Short mmCIF file of C-alpha atoms (C1' of nucleotides) in Angstrom, two decimals:
data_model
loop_
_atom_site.label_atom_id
_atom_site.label_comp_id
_atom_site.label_asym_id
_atom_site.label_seq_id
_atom_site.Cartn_x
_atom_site.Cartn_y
_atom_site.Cartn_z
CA UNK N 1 122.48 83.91 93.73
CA UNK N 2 120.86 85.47 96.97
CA UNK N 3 118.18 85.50 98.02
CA UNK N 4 116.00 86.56 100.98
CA UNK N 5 114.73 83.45 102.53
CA UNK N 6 113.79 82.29 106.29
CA UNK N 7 112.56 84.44 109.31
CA UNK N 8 112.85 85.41 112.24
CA UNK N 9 111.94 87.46 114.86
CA UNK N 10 113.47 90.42 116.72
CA UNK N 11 113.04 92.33 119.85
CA UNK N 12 112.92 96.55 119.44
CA UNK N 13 114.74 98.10 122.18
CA UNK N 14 114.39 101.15 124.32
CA UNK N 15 115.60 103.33 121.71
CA UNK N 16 112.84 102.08 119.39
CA UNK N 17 115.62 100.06 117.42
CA UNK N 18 115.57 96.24 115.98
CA UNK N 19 118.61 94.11 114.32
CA UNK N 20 117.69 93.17 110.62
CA UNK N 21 118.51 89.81 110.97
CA UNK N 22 122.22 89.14 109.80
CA UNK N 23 121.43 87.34 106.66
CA UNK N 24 119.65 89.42 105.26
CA UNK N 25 121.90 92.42 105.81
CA UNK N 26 124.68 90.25 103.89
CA UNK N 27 122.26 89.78 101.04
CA UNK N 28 121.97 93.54 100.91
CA UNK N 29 125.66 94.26 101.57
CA UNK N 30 126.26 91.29 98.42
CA UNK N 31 123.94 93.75 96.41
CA UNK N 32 125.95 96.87 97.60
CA UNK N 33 123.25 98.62 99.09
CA UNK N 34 123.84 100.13 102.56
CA UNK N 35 120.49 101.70 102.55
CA UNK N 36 116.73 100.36 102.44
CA UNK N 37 113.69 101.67 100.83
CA UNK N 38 110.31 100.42 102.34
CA UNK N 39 106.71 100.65 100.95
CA UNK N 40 103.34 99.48 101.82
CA UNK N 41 101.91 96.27 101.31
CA UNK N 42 98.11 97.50 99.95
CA UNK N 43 96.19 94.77 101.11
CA UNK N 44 98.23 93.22 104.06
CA UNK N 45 99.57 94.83 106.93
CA UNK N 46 103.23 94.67 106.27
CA UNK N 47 105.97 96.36 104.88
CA UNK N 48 108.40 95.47 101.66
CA UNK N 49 111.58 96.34 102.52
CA UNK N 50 114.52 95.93 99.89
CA UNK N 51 117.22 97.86 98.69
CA UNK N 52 117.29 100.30 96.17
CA UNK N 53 116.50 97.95 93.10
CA UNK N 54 113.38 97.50 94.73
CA UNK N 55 112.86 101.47 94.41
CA UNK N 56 113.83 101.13 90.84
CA UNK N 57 112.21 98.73 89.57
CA UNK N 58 108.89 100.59 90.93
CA UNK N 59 109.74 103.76 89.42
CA UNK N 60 109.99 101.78 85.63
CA UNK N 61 106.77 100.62 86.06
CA UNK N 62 105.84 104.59 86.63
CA UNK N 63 107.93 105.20 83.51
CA UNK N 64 104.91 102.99 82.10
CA UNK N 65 102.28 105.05 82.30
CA UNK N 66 101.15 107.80 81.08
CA UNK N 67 102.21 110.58 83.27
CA UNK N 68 98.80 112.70 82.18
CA UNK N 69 96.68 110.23 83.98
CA UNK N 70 95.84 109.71 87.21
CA UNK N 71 97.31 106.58 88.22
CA UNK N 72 101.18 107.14 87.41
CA UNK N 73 100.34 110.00 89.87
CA UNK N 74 98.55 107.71 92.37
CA UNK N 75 101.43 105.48 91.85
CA UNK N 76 104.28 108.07 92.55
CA UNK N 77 102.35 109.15 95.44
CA UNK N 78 102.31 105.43 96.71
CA UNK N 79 105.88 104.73 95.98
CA UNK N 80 107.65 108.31 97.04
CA UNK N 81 105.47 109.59 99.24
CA UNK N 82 104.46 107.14 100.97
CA UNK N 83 107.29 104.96 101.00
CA UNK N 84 110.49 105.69 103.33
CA UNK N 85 114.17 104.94 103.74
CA UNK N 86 115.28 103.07 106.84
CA UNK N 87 119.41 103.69 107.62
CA UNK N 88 120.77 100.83 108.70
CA UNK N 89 123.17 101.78 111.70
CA UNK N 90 126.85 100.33 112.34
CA UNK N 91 125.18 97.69 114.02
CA UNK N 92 122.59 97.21 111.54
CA UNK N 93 119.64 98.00 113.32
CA UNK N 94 116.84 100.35 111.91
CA UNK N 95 114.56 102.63 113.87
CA UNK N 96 110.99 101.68 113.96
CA UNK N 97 109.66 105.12 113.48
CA UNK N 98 105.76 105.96 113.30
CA UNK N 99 105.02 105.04 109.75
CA UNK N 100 106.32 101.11 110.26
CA UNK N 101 104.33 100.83 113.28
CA UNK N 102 101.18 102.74 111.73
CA UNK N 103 101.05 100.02 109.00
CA UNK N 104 102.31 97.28 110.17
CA UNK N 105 100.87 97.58 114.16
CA UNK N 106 104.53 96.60 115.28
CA UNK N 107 105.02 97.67 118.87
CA UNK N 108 107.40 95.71 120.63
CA UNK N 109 108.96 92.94 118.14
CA UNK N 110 109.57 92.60 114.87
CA UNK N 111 109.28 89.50 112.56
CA UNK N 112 111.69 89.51 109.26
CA UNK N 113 110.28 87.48 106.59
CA UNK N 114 112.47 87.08 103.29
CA UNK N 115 110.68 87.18 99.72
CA UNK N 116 113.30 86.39 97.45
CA UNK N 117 114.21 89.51 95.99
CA UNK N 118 113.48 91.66 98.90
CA UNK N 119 111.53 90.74 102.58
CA UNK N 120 108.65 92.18 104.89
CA UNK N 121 108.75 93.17 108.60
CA UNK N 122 105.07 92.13 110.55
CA UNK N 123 103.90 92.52 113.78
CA UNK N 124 104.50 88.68 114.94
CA UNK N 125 101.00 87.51 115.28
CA UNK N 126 99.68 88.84 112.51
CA UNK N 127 102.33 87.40 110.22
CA UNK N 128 101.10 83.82 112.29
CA UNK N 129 97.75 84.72 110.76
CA UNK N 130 98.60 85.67 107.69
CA UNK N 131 100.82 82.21 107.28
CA UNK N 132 97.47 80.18 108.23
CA UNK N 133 95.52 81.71 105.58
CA UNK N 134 98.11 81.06 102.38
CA UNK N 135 98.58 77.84 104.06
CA UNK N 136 94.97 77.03 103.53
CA UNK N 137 94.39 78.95 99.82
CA UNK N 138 97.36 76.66 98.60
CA UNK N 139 96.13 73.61 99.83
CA UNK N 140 92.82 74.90 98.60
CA UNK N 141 94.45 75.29 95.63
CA UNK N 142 96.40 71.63 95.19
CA UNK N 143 93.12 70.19 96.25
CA UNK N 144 91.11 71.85 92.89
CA UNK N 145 94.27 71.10 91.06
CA UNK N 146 94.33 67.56 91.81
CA UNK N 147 91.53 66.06 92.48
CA UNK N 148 92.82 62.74 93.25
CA UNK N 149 94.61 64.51 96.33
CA UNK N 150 92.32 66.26 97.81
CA UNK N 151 91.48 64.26 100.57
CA UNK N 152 94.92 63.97 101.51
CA UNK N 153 97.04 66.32 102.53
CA UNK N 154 100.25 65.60 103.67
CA UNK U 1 120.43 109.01 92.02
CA UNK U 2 118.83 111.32 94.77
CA UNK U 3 114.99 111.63 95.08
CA UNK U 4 112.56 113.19 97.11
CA UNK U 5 111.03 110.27 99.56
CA UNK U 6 108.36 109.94 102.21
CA UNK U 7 106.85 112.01 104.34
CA UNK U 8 106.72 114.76 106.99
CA UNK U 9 105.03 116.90 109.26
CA UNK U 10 106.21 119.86 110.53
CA UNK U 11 104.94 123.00 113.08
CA UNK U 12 104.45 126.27 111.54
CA UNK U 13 105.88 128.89 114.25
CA UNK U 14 104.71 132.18 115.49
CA UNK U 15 106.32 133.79 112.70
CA UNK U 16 104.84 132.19 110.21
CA UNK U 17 107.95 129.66 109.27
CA UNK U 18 108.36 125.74 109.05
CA UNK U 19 111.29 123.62 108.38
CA UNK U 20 111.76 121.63 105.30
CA UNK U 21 112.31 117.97 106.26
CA UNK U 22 116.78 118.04 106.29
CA UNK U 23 116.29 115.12 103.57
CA UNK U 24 114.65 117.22 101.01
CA UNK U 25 117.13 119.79 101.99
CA UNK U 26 120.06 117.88 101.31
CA UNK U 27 118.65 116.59 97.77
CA UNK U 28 118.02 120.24 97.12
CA UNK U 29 121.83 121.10 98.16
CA UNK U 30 123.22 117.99 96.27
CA UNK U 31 121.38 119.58 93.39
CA UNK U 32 122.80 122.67 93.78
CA UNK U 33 119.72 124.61 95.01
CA UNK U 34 119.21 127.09 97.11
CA UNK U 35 115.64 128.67 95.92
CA UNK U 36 112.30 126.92 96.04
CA UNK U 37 110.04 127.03 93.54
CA UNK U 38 106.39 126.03 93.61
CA UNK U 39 103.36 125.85 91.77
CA UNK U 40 99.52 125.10 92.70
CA UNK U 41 98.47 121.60 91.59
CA UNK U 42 95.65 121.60 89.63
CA UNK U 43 93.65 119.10 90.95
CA UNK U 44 94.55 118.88 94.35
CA UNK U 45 94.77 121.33 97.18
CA UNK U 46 98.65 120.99 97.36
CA UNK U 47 101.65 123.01 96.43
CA UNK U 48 104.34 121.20 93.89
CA UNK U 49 107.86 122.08 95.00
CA UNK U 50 111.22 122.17 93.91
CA UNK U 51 114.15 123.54 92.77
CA UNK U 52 114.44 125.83 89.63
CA UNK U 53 114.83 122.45 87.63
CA UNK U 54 111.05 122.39 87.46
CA UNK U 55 110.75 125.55 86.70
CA UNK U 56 112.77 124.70 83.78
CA UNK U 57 110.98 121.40 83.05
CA UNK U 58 108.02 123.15 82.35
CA UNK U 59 109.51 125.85 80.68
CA UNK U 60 110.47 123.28 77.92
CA UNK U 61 107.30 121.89 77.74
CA UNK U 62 106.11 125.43 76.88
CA UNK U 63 108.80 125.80 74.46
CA UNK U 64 107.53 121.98 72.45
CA UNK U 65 103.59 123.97 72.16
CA UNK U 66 102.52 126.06 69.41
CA UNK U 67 102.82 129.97 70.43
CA UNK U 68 99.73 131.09 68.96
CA UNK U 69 97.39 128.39 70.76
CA UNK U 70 96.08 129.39 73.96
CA UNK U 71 97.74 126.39 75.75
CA UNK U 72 101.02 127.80 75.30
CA UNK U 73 99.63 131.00 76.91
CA UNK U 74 97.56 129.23 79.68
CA UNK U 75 100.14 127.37 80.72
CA UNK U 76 102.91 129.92 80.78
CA UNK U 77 100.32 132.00 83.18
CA UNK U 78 100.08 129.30 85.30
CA UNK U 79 103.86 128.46 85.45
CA UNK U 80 105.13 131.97 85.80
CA UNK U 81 102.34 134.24 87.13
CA UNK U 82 100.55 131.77 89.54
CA UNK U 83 103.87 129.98 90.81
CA UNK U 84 106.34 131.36 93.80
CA UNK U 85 109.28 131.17 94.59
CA UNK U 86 110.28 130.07 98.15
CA UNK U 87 113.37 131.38 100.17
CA UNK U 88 114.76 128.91 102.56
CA UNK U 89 116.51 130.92 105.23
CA UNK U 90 119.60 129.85 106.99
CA UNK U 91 117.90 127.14 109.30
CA UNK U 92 116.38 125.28 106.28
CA UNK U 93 113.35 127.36 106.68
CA UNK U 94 110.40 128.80 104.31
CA UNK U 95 107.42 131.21 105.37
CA UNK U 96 104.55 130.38 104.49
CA UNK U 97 102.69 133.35 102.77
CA UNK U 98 98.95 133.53 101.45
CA UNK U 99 99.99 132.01 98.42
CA UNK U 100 100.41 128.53 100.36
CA UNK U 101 97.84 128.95 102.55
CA UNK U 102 94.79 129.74 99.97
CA UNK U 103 96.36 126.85 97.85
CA UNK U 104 96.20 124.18 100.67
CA UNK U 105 94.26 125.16 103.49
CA UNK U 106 97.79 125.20 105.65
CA UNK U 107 97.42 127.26 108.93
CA UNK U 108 99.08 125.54 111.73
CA UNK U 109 101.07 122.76 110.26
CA UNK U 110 102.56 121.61 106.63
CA UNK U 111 102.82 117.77 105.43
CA UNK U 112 105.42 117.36 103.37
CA UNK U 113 105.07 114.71 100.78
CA UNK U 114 108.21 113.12 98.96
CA UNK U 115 107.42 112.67 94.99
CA UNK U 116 111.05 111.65 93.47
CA UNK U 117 111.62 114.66 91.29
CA UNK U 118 109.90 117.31 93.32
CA UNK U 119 108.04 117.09 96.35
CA UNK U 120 104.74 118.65 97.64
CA UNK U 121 102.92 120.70 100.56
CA UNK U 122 99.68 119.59 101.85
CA UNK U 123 97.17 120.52 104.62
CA UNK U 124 97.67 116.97 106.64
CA UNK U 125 94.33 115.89 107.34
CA UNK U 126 93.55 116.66 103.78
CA UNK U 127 96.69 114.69 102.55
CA UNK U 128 95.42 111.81 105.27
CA UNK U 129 91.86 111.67 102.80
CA UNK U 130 94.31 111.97 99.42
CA UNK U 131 96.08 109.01 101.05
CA UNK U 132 93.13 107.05 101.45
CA UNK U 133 91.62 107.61 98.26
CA UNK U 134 94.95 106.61 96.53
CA UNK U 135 94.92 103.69 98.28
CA UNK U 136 91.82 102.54 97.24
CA UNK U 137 92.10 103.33 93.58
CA UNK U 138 95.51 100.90 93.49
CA UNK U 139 93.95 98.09 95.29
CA UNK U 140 91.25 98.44 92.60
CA UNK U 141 93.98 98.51 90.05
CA UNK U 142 95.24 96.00 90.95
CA UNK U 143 92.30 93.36 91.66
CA UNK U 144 91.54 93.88 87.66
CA UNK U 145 94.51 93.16 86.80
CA UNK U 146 95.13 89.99 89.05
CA UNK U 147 91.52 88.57 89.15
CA UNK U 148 92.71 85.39 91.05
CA UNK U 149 93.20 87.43 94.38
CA UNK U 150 89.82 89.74 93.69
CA UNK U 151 88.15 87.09 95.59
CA UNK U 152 90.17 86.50 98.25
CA UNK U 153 91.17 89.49 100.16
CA UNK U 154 92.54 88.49 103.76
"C1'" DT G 1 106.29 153.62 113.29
"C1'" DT G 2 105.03 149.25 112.25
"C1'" DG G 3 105.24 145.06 110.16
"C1'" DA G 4 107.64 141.79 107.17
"C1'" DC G 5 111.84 139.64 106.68
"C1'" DG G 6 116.68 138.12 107.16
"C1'" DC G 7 120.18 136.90 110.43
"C1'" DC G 8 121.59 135.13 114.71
"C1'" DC G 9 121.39 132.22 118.87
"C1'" DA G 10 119.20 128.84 122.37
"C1'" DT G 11 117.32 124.36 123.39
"C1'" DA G 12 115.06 119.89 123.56
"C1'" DT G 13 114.54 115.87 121.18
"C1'" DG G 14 115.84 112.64 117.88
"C1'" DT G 15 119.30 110.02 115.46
"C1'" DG G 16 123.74 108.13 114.43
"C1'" DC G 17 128.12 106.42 116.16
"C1'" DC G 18 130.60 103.91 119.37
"C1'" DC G 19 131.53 100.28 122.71
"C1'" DA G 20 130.02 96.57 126.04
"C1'" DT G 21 127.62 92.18 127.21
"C1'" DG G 22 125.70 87.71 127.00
"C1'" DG G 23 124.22 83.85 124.43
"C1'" DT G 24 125.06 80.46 120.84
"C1'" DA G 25 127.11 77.97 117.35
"C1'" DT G 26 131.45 76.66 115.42
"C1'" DC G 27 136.07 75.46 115.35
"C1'" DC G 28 140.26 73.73 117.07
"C1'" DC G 29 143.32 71.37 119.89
"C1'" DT G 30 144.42 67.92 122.86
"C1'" DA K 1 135.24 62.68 121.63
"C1'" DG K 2 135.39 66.30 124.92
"C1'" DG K 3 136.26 70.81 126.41
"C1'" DG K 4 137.77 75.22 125.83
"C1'" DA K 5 138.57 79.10 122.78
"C1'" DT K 6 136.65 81.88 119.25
"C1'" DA K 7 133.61 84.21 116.10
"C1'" DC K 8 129.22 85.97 115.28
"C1'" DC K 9 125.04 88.03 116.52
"C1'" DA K 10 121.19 90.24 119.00
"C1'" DT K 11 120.71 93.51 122.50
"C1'" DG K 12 121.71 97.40 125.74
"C1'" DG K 13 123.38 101.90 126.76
"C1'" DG K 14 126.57 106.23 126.67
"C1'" DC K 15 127.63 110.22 124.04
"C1'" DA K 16 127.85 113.70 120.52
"C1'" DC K 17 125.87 115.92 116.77
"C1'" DA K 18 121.93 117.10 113.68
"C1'" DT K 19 117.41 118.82 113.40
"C1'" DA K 20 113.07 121.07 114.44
"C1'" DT K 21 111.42 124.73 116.93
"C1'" DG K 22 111.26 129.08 119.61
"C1'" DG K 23 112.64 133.68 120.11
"C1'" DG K 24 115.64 138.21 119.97
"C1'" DC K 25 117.33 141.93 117.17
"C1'" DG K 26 118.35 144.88 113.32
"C1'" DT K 27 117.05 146.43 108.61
"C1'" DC K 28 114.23 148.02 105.09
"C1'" DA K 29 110.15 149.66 103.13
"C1'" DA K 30 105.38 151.09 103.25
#
DNA sequence: TTGACGCCCATATGTGCCCATGGTATCCCT
DNA sequence: AGGGATACCATGGGCACATATGGGCGTCAA
């Protein structure tokens, strides 16, 4: 199966326009999607980009709820209107419009990161940050785990 | 399947008219629409728009109440004598009348606000507060129901 | 007559489509 | 094994069309 996996980073050009990187784009193509959909990450500063299955499997979990209550509103508001397609051109480049840079604070390059069944585009140091910290919970983590280890990381 | 997605904001003109995003026009065309119509939401100072589908949508939710209850009645006054229907001239156009404008607060510029089966108009610093607050009630969601992260928020 | 509205056209900017270039990794042939 | 050819990819830029926006003009009704 594929998968989105690796990263790498990108440069935007003058026309505001980055490469997804290759691999990814034949993961997509593999999946018969030409297009992506993109949300918001709540609580990072990043974007989940993925094709259309990613869209779907979003709008399910809307199916979910109750569509009297609040939430499967909040959610639908989340996921359509605040979510966006990005058109891959001939060249497979997207435009990094307002929205992406808004959340993400992307100005200049781009950093592709693949998640398995879809990936995330961050502004390059923050995604450095960001790798620190779940560095640090997981080891955090194996350390509480195994107590034997914790003095010992490799 | 086509939806209404994302977001935009566009200039009212001297005349009173603003362009619906070419997207939503194109979903509407795909549909087979060429007439808007829209009705107040009821908690929110926004305008729910679409094409006569959900006109109709509601119309069979009227038909599943009970005549002689007053729901059946309130809510066929609200769907049919406290909706509009909006006229898209040839440019992909609407004006925006008092109906809109009372609704939403609108006067110099409309956000328009992708929601998969229908899509709304909003005042956009009031849909900038919405966003917020939607925002915040999901990342509250979602810490109950993951209570591993609620501690750990980067 | 005046104002609202539909129809038409003009224009600047944005966006997609196309092709070119340079770098790099891979492959092939000798 | 070495060296050149080749394929692939990120990047840059030209060009044409789509889109959002502004404005003119005629029509119809109050």
């Amino acid at each position: 199966m594929e998968r989105f996996l690796s990263n790498a980073v990108n440069k935007i050009d003058a026309k505001g326009r980055v490469s997804v990187p290759a691999h990814f784009r034949s993961v997509l193509a593999k999946r018969g999607f030409d297009e992506l959909y993109a949300l918001r990450c709540l609580d990072q500063p990043a974007l989940d980009v993925g094709g259309m299955d990613l869209l779907e499997r979003y709008e399910a979990r809307i199916e979910a709820e109750d569509p009297f209550q609040q939430t499967a509103d909040d959610m639908s508001y989340f996921i359509h209107g605040d979510g966006a397609f990005l058109k891959l051109d001939q060249d497979g480049r997207v435009t990094v419009n307002d929205f992406i840079r808004e959340q993400t604070g992307i100005s200049s390059e781009v950093a592709f990161v693949g998640r398995g069944t879809f990936f995330q585009m961050w502004e390059p140091s923050r995604l450095a940050t960001h790798a620190r910290q779940v560095r640090e919970r997981l080891l955090r983590l194996r350390s509480v785990g195994d107590s034997r280890r914790s003095e010992d990381p490799e």
